[in-house]
Tab-separated table of C-alpha atoms and ligand atoms in Angstrom:
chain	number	residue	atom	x	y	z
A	1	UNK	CA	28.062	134.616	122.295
A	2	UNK	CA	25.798	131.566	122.798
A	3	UNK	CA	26.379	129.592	126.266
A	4	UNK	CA	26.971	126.501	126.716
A	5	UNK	CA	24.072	124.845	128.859
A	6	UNK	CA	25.070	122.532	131.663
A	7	UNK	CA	23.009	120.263	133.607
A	8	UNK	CA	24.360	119.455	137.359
A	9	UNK	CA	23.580	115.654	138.183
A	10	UNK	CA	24.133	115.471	142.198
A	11	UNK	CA	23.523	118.728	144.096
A	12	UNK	CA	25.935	117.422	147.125
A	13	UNK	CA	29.214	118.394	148.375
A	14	UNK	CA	30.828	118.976	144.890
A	15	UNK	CA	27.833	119.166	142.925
A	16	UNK	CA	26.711	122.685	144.793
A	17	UNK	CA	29.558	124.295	144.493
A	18	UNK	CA	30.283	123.365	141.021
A	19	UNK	CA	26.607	124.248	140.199
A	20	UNK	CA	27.535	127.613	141.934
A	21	UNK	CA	31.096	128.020	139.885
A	22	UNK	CA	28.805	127.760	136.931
A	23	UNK	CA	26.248	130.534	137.335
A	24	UNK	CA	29.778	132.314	137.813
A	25	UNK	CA	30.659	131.511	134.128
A	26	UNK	CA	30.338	134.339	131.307
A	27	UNK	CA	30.046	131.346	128.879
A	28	UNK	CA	28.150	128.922	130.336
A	29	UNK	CA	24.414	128.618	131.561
A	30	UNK	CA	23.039	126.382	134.740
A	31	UNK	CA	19.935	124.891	132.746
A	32	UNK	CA	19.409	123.159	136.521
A	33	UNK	CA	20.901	120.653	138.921
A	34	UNK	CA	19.309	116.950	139.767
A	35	UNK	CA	18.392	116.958	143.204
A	36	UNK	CA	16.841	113.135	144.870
A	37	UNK	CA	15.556	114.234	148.064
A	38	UNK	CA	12.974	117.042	148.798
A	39	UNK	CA	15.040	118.686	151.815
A	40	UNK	CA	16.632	121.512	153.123
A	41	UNK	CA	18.915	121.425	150.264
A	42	UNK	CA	15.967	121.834	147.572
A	43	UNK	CA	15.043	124.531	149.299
A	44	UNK	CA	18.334	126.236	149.553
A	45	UNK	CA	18.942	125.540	145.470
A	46	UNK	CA	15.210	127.569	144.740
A	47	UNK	CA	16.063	130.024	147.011
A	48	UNK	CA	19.381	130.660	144.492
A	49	UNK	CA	17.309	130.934	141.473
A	50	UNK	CA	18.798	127.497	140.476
A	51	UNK	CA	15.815	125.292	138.512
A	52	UNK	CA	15.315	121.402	139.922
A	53	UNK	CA	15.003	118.203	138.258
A	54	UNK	CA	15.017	114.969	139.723
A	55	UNK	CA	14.268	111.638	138.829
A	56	UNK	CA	10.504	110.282	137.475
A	57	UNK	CA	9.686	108.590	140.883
A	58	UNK	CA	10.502	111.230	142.960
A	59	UNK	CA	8.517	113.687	141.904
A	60	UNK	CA	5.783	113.269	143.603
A	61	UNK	CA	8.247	113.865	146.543
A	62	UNK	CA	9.180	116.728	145.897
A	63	UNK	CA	5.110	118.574	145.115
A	64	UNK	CA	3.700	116.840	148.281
A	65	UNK	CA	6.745	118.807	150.124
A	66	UNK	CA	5.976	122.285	147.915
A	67	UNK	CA	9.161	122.052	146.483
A	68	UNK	CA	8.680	122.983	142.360
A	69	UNK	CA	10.729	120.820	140.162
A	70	UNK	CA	10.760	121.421	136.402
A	71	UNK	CA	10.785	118.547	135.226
A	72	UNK	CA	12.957	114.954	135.262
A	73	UNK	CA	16.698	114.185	134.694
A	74	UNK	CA	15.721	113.057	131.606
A	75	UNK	CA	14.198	116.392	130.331
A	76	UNK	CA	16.902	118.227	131.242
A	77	UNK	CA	19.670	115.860	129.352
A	78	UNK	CA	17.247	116.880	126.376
A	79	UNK	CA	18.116	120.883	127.700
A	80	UNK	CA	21.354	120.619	128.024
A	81	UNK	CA	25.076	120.001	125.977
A	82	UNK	CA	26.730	119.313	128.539
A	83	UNK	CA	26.234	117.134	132.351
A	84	UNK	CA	28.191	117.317	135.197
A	85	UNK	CA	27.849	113.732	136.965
A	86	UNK	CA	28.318	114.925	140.799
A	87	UNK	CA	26.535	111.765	142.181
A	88	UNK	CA	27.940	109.234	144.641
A	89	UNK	CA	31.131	107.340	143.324
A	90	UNK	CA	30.090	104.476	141.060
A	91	UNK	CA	26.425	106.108	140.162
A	92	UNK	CA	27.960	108.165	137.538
A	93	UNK	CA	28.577	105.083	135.577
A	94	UNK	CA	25.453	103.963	135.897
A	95	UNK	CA	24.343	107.003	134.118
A	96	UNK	CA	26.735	106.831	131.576
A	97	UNK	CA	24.702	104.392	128.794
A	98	UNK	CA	21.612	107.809	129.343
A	99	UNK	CA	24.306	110.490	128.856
A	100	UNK	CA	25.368	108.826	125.629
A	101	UNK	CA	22.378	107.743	124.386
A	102	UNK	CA	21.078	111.750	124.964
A	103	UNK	CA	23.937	112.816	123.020
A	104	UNK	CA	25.120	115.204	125.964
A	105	UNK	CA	28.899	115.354	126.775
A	106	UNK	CA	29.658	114.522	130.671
A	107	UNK	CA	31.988	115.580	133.099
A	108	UNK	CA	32.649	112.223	135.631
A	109	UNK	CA	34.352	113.195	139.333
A	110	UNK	CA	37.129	111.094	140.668
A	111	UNK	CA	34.705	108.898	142.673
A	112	UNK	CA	34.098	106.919	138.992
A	113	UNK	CA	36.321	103.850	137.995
A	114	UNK	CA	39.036	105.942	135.369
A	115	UNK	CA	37.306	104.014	132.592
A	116	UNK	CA	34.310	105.539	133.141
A	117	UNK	CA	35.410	108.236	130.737
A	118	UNK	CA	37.847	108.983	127.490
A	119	UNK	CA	40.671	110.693	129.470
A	120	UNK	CA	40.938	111.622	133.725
A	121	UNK	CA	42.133	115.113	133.818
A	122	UNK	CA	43.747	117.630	135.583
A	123	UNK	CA	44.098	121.065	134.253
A	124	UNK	CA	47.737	121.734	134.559
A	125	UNK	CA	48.603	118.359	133.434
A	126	UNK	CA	46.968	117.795	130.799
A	127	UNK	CA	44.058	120.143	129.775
A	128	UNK	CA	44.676	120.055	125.848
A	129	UNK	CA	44.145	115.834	125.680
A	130	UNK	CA	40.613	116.737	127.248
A	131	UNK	CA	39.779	119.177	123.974
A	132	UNK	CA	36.636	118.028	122.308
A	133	UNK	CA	36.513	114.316	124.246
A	134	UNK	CA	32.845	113.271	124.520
A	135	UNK	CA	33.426	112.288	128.505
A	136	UNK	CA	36.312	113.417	130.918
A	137	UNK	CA	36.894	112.399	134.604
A	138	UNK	CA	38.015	115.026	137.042
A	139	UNK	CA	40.358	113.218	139.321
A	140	UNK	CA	39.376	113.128	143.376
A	141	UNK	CA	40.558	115.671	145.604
A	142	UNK	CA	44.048	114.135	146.561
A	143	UNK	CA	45.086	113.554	143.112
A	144	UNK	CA	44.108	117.126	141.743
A	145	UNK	CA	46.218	118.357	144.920
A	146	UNK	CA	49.166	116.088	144.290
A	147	UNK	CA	48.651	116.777	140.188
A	148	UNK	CA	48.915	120.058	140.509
A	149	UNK	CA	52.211	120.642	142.371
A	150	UNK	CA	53.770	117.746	140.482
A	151	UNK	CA	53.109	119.387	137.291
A	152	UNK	CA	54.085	122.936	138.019
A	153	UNK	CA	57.069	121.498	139.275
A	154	UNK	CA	57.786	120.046	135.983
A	155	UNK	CA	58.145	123.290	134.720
A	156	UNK	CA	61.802	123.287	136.628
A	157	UNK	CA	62.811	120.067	134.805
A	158	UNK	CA	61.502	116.587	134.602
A	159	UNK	CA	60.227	114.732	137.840
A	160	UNK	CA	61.580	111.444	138.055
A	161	UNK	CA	60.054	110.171	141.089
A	162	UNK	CA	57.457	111.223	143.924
A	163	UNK	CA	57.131	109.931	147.077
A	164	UNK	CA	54.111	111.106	148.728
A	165	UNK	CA	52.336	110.076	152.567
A	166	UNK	CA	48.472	111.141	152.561
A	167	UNK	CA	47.253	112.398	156.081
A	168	UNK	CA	43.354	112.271	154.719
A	169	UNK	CA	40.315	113.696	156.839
A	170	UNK	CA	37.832	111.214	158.134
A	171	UNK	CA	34.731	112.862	156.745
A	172	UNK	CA	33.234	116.118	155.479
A	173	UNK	CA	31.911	118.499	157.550
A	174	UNK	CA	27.912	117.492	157.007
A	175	UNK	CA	28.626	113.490	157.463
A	176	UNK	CA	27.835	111.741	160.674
A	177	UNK	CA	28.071	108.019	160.171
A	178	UNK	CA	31.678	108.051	159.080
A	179	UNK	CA	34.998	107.836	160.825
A	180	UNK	CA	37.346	106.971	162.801
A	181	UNK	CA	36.558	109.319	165.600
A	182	UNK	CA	39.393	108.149	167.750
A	183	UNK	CA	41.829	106.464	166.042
A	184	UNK	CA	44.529	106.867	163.016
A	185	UNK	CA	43.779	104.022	160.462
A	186	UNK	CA	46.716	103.185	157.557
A	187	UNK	CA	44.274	103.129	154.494
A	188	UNK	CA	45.692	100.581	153.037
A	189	UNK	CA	47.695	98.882	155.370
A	190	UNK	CA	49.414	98.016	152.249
A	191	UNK	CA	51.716	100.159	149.729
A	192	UNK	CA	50.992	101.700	147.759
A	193	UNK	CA	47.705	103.003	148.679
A	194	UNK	CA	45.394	103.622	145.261
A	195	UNK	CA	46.288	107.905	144.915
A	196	UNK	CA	49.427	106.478	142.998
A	197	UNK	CA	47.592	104.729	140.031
A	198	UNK	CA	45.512	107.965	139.987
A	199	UNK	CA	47.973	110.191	139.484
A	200	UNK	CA	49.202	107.964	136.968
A	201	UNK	CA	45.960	107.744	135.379
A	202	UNK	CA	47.477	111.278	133.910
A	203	UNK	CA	51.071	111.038	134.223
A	204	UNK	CA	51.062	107.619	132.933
A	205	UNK	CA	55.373	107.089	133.280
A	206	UNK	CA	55.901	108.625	136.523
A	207	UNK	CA	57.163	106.495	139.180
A	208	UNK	CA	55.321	107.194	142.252
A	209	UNK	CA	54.873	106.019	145.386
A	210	UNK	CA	51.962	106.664	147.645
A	211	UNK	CA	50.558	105.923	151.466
A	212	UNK	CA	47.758	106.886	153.186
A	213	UNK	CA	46.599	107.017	156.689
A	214	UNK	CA	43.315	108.894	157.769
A	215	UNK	CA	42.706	110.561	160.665
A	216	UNK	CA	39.771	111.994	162.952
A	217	UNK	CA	39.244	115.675	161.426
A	218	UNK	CA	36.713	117.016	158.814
A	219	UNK	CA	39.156	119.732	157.674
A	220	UNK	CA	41.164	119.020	154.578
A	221	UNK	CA	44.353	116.679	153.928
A	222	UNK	CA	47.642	116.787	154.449
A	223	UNK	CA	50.694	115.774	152.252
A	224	UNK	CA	54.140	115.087	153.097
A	225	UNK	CA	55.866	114.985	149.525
A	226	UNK	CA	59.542	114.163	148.370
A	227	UNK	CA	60.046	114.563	144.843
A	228	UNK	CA	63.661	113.965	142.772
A	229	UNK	CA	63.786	116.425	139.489
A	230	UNK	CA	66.321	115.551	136.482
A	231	UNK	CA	68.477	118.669	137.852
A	232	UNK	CA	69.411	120.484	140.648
A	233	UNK	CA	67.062	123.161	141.918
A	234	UNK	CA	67.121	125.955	144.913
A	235	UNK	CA	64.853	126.148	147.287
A	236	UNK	CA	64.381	129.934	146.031
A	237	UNK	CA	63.878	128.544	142.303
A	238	UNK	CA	60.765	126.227	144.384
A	239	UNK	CA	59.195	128.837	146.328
A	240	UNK	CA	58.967	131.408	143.416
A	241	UNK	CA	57.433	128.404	140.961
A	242	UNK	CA	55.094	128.125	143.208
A	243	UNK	CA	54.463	131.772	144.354
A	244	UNK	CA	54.056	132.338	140.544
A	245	UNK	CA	51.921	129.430	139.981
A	246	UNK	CA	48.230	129.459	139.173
A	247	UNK	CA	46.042	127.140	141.784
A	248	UNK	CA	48.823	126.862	144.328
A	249	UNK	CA	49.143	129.354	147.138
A	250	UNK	CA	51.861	129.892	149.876
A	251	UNK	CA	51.184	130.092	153.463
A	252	UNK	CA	53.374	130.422	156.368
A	253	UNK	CA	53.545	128.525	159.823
A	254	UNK	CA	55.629	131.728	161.259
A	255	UNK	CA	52.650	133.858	160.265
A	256	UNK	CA	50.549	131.798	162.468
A	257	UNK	CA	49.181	129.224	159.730
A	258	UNK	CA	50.360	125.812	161.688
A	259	UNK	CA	47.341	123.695	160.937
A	260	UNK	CA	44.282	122.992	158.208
A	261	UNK	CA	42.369	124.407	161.467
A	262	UNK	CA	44.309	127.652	160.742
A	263	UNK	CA	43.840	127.296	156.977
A	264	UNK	CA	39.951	127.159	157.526
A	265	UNK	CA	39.498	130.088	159.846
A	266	UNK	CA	41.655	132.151	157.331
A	267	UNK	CA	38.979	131.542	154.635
A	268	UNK	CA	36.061	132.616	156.922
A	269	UNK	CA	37.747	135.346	157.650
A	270	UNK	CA	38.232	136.123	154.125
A	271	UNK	CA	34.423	135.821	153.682
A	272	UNK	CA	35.096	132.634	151.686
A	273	UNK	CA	31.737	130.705	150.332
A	274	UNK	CA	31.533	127.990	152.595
A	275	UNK	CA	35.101	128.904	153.773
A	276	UNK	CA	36.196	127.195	151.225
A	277	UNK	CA	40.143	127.227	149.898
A	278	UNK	CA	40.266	125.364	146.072
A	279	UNK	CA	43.889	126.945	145.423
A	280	UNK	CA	46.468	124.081	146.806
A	281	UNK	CA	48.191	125.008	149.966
A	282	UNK	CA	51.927	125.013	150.602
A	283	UNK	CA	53.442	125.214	153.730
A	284	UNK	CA	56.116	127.795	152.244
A	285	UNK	CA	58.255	126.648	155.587
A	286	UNK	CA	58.072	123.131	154.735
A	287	UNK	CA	59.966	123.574	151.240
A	288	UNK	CA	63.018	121.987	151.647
A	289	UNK	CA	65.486	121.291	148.730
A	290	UNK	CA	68.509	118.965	148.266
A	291	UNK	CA	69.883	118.952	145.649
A	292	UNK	CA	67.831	117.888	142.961
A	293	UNK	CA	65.177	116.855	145.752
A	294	UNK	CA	62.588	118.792	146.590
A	295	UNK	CA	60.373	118.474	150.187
A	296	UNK	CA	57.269	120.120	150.909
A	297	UNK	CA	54.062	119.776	152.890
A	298	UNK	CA	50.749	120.798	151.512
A	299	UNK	CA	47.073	120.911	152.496
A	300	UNK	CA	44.454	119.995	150.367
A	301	UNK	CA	40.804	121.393	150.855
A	302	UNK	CA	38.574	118.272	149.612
A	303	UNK	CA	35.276	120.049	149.401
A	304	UNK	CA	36.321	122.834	147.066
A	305	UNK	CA	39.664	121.547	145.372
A	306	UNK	CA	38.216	120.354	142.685
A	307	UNK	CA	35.692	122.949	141.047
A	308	UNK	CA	37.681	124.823	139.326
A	309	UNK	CA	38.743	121.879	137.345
A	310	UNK	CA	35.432	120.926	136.900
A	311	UNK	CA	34.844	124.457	135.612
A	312	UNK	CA	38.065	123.839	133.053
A	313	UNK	CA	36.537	120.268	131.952
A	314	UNK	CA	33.570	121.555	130.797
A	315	UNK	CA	35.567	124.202	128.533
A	316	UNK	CA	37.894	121.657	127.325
A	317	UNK	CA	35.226	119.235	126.284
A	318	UNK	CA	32.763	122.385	124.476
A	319	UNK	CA	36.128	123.772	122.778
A	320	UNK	CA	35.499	126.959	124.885
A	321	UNK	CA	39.150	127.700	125.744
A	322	UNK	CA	41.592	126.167	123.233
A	323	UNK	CA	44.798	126.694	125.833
A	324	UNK	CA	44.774	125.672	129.875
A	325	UNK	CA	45.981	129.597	130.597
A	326	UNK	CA	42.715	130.983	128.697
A	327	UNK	CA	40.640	128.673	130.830
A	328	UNK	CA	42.373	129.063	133.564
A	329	UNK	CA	42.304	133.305	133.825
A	330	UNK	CA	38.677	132.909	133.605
A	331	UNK	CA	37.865	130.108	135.946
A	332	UNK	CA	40.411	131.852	138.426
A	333	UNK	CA	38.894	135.616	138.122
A	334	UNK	CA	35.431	134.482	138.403
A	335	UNK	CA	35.871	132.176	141.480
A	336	UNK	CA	38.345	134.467	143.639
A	337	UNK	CA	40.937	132.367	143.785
A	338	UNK	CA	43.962	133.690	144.990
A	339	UNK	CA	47.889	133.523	143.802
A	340	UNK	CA	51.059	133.842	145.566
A	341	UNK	CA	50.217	134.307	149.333
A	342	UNK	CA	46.775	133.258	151.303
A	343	UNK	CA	47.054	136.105	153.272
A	344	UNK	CA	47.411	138.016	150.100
A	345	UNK	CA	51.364	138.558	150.173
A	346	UNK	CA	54.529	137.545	151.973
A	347	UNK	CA	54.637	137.891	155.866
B	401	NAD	P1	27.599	113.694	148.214
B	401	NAD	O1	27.047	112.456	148.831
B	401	NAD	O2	27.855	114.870	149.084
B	401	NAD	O3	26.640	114.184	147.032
B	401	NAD	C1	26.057	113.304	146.115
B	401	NAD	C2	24.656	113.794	145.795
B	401	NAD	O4	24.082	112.962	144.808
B	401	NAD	C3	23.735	113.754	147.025
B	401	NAD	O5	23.047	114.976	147.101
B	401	NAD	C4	22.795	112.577	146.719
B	401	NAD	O6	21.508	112.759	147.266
B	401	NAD	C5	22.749	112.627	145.200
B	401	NAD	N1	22.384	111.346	144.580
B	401	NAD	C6	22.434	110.100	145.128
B	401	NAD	N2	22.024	109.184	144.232
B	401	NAD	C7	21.687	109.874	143.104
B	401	NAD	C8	21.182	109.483	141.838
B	401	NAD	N3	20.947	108.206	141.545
B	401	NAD	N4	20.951	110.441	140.928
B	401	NAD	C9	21.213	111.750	141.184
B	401	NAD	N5	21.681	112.175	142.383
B	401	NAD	C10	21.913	111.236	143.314
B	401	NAD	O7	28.914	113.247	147.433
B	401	NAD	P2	30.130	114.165	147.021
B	401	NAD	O8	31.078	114.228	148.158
B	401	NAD	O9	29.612	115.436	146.435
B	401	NAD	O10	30.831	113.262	145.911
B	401	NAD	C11	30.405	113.261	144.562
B	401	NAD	C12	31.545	112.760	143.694
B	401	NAD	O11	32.660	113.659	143.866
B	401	NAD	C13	32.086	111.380	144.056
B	401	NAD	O12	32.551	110.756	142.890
B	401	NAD	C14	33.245	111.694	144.965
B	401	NAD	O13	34.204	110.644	145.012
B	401	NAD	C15	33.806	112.927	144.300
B	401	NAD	N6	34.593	113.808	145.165
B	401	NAD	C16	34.220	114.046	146.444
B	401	NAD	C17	35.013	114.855	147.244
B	401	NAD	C18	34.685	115.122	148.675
B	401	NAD	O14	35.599	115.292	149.470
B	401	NAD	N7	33.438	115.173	149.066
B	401	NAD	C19	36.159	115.451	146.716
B	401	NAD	C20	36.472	115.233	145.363
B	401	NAD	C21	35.692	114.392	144.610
């Protein structure tokens, strides 16, 4: 079976770990990842075997440092069928007119303006509409988290309206210049904040509602989500969607997970890359139904959330997997990623 080559444009936050999901894949090959500065991180992507590129006036950089790069951005385009754009929001569309014009299908994150490419996606929504598209967008972290619980809840009958208050972290772990560092900051002060039109950038009819407030901590989101189904539901019917669910896992505040802190030191004891948690977290305690409304809280690990659906985007666009489940087994089994409990089963 030939592999699909990929090309990584970014190697930051996302664009390491996706690069590192890839090498993962049985079909798919890391041709090599774009890299600006000649640092630590350079280093760290030769010592994984992973070939650089950057761009043509920044090579010189990189050889007065010691740091062997292959060749430019625009070699590797010429290498490559497909590009992951993991740059800074806004930059992918900069690079959009080269990705066309090299006749290499891209893979946008949720940082990018939705028109950036033919269809935003999120693999439980709406994986087949991303099948053979030239350009999909991945949307950001707090969509993909709200996406995903949204649409497996569909599977219990149409959701006719979400409701949804994002508690977001300040800044990832490796930033210094952002914050607040001592305050809790509505962002917007208006409603709704922007996550609604995202998620609606996939569901396009569903009426929802979104605020967001962000607060001093480095380790994931929280959301506090009300959602009203077209029929009445159990809260047994909710837990066991989403015990059963692939991308979501269950974890328990009377087994001692009460907080994201919790959440993190879970995955490094778990030996998690990076400790990082891309399966969706519910607080199985928080599920609260009435009705035909359902209540929840969930956490939301913004580093890693999205790679897997960055992983599914690149199948979708190649015509690798014809069907989300055939993507998904793979993208799942090859990453780790866990179903049912975090701790592995029921406390
Ligand atoms: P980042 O700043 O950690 O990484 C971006 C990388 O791109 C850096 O290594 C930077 O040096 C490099 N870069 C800068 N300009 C470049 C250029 N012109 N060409 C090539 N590389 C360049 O950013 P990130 O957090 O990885 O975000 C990347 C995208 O993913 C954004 O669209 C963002 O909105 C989205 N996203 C981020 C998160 C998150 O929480 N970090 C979550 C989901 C989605």
């Amino acid at each position: 079976m030939r592999r699909v080559k990929v090309a990584v444009n970014g190697f930051g936050t996302i664009g390491k770990r996706v690069a590192e999901a890839v090498l993962r894949q049985p079909d798919m090959e890391l041709v090599g990842v774009v890299k600006v500065t000649p640092d630590y991180g350079a280093r760290y992507a030769v010592s994984r075997g992973i070939k650089l590129y950057t761009l043509p006036d920044r090579v010189e950089a990189f050889r007065r440092r010691g740091i062997e790069v292959e060749g430019t951005l625009d070699e590797l385009l010429d290498r490559v069928d497909v590009v992951i754009d993991a740059t800074p929001g806004g930059t992918g569309a900069k690079y959009k007119p080269l990705y066309e014009r090299k006749g290499v299908k891209a893979v946008f994150q949720g940082g990018e303006k939705p028109d950036v490419a033919e269809v935003s996606f999120s693999t439980l929504c709406n994986y087949e509409e991303a099948l053979d598209r030239r350009s999909v967008r991945v949307v950001s972290c707090n969509t993909t988290g709200l996406l995903r619980a949204i649409c497996t809840l569909s599977r219990l009958g149409r959701v006719q309206s979400v409701r949804a208050t994002i508690v977001r972290r300040a800044a990832d772990p490796k930033e210094v210049k952002r914050g607040p560092v001592n305050a809790i900051v509505p962002d917007p002060a208006q409603l709704p904040s922007h996550h609604a039109e995202d998620v609606k950038t996939v569901l396009r009819d569903l009426d929802i509602v979104t605020a967001a407030v962000v607060v001093p901590t480095t380790l994931m989101h929280v959301h506090v989500v009300y959602a009203r189904l077209s029929s009445r539901v159990t809260r047994e019917d909710v837990l066991s969607l989403f015990e059963d669910s692939p991308r979501i896992v269950l974890a328990s505040a009377s087994d001692g997970i009460k907080s994201t802190a919790d959440v993190v030191e879970l995955a490094r004891d778990m030996g998690r890359p990076r400790y990082d948690v891309p399966e969706l977290v519910v607080w199985a305690d928080s599920v609260t139904v009435n009705g035909d409304e359902v209540m929840w809280m969930q956490a939301v690990h913004q580093e890693s959330i999205v790679v897997p659906e960055n992983i599914d985007a690149v199948r979708a666009v190649m015509g690798l997997a014809r069907r989300a489940a055939d993507t998904i087994r793979v993208t799942d089994e090859t990453l780790g990623l866990r179903r049912g409990w975090l701790t592995g089963g029921p406390p």
